[in-house]
XYZ file of N, CA, C and O in Angstrom:
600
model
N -9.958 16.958 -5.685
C -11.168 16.516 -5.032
C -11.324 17.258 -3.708
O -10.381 17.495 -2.952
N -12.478 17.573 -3.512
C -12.868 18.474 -2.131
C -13.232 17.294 -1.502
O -14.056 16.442 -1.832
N -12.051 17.421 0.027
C -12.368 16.845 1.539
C -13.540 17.465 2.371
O -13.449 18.685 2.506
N -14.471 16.950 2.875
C -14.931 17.786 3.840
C -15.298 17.341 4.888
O -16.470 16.982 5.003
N -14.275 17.223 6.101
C -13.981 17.012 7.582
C -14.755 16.904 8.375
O -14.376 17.523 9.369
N -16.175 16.205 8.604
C -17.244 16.316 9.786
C -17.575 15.465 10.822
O -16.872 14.454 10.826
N -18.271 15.511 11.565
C -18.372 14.888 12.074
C -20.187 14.584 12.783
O -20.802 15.649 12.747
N -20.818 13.733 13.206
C -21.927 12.946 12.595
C -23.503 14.207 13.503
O -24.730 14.233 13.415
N -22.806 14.742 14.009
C -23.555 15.481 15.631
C -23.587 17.095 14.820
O -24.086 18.084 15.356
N -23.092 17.100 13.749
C -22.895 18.772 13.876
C -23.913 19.012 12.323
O -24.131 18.368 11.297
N -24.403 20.576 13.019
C -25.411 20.967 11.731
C -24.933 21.703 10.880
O -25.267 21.927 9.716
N -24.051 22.115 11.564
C -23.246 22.669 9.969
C -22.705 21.969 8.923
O -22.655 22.335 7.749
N -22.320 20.990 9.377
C -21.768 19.803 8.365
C -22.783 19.400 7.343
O -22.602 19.690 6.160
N -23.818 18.760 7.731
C -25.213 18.550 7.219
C -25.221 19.684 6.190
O -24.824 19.421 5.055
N -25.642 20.930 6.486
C -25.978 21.587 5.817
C -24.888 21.911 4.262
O -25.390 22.224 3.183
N -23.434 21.754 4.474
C -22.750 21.822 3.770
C -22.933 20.770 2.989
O -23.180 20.870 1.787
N -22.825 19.659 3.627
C -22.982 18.530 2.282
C -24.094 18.825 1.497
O -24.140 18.868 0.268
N -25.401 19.120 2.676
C -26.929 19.173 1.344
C -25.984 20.308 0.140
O -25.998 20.150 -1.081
N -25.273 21.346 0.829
C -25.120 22.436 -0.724
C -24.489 21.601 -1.483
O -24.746 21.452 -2.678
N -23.524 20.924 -0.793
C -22.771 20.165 -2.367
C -23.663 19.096 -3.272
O -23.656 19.024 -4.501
N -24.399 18.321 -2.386
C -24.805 17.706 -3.363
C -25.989 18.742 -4.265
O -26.218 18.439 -5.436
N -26.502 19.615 -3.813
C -27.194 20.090 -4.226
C -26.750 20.893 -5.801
O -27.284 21.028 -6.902
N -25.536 21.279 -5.182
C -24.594 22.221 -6.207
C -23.797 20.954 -7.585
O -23.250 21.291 -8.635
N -24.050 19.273 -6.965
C -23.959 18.387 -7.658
C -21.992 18.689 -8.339
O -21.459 18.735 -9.448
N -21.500 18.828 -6.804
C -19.982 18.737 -6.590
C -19.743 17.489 -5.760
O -20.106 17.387 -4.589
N -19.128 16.576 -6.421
C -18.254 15.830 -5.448
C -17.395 16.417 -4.523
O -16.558 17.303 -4.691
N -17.770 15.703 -3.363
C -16.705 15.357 -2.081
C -16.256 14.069 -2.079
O -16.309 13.120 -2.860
N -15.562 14.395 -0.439
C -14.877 12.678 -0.155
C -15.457 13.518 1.411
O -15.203 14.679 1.732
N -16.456 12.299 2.349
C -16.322 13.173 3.070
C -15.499 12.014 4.341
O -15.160 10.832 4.289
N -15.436 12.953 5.284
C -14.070 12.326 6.329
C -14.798 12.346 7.788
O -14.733 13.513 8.175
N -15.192 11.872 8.361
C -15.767 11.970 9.911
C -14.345 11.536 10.364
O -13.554 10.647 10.048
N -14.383 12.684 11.347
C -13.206 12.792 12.400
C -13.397 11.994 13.018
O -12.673 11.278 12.327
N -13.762 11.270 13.845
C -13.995 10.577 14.568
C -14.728 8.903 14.266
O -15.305 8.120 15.020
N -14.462 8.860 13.178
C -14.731 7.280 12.839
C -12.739 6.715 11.767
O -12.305 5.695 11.231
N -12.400 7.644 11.932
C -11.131 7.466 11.226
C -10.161 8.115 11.781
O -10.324 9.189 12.361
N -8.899 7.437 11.638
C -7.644 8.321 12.648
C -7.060 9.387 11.306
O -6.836 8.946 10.179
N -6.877 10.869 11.709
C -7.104 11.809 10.779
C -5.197 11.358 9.982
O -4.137 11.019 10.510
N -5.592 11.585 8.662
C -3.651 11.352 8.484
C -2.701 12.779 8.821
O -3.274 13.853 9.006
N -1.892 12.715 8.852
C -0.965 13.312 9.432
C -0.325 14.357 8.229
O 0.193 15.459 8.410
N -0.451 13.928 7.471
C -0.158 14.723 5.519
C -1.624 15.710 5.615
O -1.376 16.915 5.572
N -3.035 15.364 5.732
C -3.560 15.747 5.486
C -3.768 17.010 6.263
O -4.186 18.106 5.889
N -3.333 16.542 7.556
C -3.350 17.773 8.419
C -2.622 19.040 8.441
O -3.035 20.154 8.765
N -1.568 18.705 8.075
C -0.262 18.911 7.557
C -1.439 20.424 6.449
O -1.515 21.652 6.417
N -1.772 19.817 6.100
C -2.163 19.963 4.499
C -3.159 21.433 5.043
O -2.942 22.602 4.723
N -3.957 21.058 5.689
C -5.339 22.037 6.716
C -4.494 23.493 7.576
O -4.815 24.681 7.598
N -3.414 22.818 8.167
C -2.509 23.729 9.127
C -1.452 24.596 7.962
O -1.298 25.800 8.163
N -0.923 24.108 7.060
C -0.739 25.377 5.813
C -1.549 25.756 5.039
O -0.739 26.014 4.149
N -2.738 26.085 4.496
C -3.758 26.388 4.355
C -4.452 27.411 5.023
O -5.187 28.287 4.567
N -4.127 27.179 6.106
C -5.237 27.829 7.269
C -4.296 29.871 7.097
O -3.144 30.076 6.714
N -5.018 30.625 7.402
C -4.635 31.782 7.131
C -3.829 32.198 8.371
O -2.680 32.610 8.530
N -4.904 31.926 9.222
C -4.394 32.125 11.405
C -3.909 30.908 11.715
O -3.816 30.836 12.940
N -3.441 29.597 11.018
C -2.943 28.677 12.055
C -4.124 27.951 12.999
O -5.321 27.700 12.858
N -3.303 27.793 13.844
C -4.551 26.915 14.722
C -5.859 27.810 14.794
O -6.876 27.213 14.439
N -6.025 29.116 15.184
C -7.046 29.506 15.367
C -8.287 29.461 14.076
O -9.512 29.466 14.191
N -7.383 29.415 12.781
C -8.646 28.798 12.026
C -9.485 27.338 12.365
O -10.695 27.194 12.192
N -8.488 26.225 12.923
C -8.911 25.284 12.797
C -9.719 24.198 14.108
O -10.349 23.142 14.045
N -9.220 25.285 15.457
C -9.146 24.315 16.897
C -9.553 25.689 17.746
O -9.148 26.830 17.963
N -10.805 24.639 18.122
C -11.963 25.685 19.091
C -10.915 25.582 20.261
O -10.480 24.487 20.616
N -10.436 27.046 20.987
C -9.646 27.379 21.989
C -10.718 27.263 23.304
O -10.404 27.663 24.425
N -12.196 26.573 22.948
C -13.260 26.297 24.041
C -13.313 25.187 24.143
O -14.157 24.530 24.753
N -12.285 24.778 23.472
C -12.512 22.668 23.536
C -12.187 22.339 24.977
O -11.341 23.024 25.552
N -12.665 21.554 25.472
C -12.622 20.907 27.156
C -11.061 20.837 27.611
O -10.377 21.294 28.526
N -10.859 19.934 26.357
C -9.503 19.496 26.675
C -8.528 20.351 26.546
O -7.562 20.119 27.272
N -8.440 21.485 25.699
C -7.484 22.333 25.848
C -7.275 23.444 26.829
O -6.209 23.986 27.120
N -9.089 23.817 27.526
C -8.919 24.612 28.389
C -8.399 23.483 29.599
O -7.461 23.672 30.374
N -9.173 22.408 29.541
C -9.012 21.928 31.042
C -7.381 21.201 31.050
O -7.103 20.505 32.026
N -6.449 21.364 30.067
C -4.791 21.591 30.409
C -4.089 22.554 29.882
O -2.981 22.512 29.347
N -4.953 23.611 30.103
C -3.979 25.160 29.891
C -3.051 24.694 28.460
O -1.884 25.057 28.602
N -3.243 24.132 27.412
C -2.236 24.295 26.359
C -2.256 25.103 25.473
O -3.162 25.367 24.683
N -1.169 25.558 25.585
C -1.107 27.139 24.364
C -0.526 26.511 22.988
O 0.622 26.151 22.728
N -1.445 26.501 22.364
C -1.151 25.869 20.798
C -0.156 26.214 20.224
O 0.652 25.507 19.622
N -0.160 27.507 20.406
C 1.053 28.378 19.765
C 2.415 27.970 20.104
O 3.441 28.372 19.555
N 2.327 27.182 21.005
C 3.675 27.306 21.398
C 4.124 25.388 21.188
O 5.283 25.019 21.383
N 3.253 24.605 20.871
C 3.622 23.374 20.309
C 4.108 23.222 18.698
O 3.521 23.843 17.812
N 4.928 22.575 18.498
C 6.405 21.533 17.138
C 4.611 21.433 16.269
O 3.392 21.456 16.439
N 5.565 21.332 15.445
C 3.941 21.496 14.588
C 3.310 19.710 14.634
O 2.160 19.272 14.648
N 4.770 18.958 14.650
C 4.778 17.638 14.919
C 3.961 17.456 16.235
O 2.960 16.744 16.159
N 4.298 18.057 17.503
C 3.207 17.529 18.524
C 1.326 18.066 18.377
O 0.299 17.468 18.699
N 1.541 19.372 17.778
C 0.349 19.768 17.408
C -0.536 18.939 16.305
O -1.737 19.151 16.138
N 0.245 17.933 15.553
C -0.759 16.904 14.361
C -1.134 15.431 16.018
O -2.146 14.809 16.340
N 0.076 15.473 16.504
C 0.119 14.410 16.959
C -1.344 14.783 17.917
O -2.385 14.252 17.530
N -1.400 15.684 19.144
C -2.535 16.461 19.347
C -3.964 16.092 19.044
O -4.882 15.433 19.533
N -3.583 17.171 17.538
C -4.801 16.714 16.901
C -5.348 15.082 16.556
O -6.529 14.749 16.458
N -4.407 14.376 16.437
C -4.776 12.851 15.918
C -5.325 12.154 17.270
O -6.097 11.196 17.242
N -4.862 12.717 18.398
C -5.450 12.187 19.511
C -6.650 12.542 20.264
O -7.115 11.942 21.234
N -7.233 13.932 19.509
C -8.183 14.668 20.007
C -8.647 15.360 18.989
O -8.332 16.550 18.973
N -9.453 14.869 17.940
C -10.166 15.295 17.015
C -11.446 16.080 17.407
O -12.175 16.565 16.541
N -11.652 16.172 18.491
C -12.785 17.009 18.648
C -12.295 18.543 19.122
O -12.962 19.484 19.555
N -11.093 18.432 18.907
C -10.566 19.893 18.909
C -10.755 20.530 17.997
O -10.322 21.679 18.084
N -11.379 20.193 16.859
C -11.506 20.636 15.268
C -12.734 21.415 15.360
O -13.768 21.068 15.930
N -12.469 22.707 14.625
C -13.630 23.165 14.507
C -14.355 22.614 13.515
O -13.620 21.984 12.755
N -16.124 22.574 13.032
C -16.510 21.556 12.056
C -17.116 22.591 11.093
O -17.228 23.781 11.389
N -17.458 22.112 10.041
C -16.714 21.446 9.148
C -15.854 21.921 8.176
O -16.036 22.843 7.380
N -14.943 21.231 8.314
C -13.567 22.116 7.377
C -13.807 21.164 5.850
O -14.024 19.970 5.640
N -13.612 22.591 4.796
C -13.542 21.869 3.449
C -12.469 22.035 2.673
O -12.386 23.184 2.237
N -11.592 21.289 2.330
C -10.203 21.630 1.733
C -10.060 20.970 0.333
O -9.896 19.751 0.311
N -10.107 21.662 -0.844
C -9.582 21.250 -2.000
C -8.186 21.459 -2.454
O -7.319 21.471 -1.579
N -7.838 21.627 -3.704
C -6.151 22.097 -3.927
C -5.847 22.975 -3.263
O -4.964 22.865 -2.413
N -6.792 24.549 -3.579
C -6.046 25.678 -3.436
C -6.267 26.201 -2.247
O -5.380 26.866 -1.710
N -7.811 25.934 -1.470
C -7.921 26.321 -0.530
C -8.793 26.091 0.929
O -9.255 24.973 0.697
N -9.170 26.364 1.936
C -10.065 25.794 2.935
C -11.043 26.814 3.331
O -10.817 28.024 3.355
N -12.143 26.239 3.640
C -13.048 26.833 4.982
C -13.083 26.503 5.789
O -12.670 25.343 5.791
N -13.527 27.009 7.181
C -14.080 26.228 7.868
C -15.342 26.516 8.354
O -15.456 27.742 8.370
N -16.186 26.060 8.694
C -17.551 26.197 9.014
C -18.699 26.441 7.922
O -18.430 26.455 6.721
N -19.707 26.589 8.305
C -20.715 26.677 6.558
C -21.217 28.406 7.026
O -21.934 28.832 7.931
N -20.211 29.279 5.587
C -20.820 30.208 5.184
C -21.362 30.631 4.125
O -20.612 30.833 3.170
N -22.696 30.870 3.985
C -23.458 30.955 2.721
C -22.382 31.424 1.512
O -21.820 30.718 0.676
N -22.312 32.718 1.706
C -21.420 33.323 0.425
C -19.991 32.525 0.591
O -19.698 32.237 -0.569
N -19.163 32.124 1.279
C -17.814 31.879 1.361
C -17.612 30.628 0.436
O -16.605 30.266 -0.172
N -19.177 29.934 0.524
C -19.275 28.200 -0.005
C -18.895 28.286 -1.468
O -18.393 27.402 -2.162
N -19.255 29.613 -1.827
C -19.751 29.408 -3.364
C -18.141 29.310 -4.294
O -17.822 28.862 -5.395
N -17.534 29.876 -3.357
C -16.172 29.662 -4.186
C -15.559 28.049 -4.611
O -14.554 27.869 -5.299
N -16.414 26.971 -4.031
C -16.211 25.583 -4.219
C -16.886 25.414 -5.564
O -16.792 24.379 -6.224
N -17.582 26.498 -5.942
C -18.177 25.853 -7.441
C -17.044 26.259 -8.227
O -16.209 27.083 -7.852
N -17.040 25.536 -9.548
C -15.934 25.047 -10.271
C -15.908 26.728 -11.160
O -16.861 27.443 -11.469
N -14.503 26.922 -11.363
C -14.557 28.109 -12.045
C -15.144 28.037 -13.323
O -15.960 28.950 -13.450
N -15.039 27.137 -14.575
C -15.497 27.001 -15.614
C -17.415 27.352 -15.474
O -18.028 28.108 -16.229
N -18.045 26.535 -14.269
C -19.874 26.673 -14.154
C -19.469 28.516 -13.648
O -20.200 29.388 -14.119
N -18.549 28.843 -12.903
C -19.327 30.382 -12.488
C -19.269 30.823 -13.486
O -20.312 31.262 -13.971
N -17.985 30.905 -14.265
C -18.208 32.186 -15.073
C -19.648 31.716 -16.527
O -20.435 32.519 -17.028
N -19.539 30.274 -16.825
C -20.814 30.089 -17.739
C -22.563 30.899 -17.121
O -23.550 31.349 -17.703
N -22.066 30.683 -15.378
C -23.514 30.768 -15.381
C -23.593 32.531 -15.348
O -24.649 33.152 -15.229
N -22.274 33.136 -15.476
C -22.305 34.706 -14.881
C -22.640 35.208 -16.911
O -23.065 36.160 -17.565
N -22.314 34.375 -17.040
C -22.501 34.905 -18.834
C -23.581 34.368 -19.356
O -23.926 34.929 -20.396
N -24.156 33.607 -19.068
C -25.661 32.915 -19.563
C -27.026 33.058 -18.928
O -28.096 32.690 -19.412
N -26.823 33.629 -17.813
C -28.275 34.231 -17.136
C -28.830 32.753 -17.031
O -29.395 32.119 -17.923
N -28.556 32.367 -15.796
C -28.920 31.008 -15.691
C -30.438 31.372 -14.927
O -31.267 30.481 -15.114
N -30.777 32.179 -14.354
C -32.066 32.276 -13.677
C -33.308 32.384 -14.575
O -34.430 31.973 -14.281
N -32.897 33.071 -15.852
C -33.925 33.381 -16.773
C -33.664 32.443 -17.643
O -34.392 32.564 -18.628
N -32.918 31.532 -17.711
C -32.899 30.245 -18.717
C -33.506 28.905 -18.049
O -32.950 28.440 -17.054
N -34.555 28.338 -18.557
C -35.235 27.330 -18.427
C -34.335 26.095 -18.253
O -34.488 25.244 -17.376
N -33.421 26.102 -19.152
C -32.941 25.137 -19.861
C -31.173 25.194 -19.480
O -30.460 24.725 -20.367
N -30.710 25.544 -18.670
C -29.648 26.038 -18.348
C -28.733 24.789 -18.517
O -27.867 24.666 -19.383
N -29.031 23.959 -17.638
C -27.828 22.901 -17.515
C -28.102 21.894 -18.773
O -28.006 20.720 -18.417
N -28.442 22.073 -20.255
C -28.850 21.541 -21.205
C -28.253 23.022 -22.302
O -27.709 22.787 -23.381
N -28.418 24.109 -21.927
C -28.020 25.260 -22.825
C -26.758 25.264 -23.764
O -25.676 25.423 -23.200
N -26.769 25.103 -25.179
C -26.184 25.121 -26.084
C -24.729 26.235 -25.409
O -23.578 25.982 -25.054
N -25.520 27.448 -25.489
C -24.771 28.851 -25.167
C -23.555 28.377 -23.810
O -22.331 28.253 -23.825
N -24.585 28.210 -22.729
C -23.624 27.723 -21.250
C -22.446 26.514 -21.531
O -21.309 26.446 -21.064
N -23.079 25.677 -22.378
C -21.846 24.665 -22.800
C -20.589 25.468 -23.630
O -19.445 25.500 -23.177
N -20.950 26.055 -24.801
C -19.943 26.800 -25.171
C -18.880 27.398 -23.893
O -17.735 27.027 -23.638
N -19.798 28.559 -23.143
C -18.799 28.838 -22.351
C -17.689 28.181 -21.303
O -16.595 28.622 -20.949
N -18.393 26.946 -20.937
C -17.778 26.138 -20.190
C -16.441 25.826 -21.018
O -15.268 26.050 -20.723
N -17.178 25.062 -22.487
C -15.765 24.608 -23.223
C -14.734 25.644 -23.148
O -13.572 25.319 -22.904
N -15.074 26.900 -23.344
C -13.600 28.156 -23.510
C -12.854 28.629 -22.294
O -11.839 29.322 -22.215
N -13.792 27.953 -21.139
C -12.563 27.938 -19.870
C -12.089 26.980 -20.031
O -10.924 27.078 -19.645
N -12.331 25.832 -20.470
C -11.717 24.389 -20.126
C -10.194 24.738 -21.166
O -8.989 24.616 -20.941
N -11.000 25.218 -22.362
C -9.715 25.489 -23.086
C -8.841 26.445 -23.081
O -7.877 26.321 -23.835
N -8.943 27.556 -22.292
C -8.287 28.038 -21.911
C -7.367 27.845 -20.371
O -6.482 28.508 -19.831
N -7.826 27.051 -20.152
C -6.996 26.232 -18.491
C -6.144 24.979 -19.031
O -5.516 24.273 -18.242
């Protein structure tokens, strides 16, 4: 299941959810700041992340400039702890499923959240010139031969 981390003020967030629902993918979504973030999950965001903190924690956040803390150099344990105390250190909105995360809403980067079985149906069925796409005999086939082949 795709997490996606926002919080209630930001337009990027917004805009990500409209794609999902639009793209008619479940989320779970998580406002930072109406819930204390878990500590696994973060866990989860901070191995994931390619750069470490700098994927995930604006180095312009108030609080980190206004006490000189060098991320880099905090227990990964004080860095969740950190974060659980200062969620607005997060850059928004982060989306994390099994294999992997974003953060922020980029048009092309999003699309990798669609399910592998719909890309490759819709890359083999010409979904633009099919009327009838999400009803298509043909597109169902293909779906079934990833499913069965996964």
């Amino acid at each position: 299941m795709i997490k996606i981390y926002t919080s209630p003020s930001c337009s990027s967030c917004r805009k990500v959810k409209k794609w999902f629902e639009e793209q008619k993918i479940p989320y779970v979504e998580k406002n930072i700041f109406s819930i204390t973030l878990d500590e696994n999950e973060l866990k989860e965001i901070l191995i994931k992340s390619e750069n470490g903190t700098d994927d995930i924690i604006s180095s312009r956040s108030k609080i980190v400039k206004d006490n000189g803390l060098v991320l880099d150099d905090m227990s990964v344990n004080d860095l969740i702890d950190f974060i659980r105390k200062n969620p607005s250190v997060l850059k928004r909105p982060i989306m994390v499923d099994d294999r992997r995360i974003q953060v922020g809403y980029n048009e092309e980067d999003i699309t990798t959240f669609i399910p592998r079985a719909r890309r490759i149906a819709e890359l083999n069925c010409c979904p633009e010139q099919c009327e009838n796409f999400k009803n298509c005999e043909h597109a169902q086939d293909c779906l079934n031969k990833v499913k069965d082949e996964n």
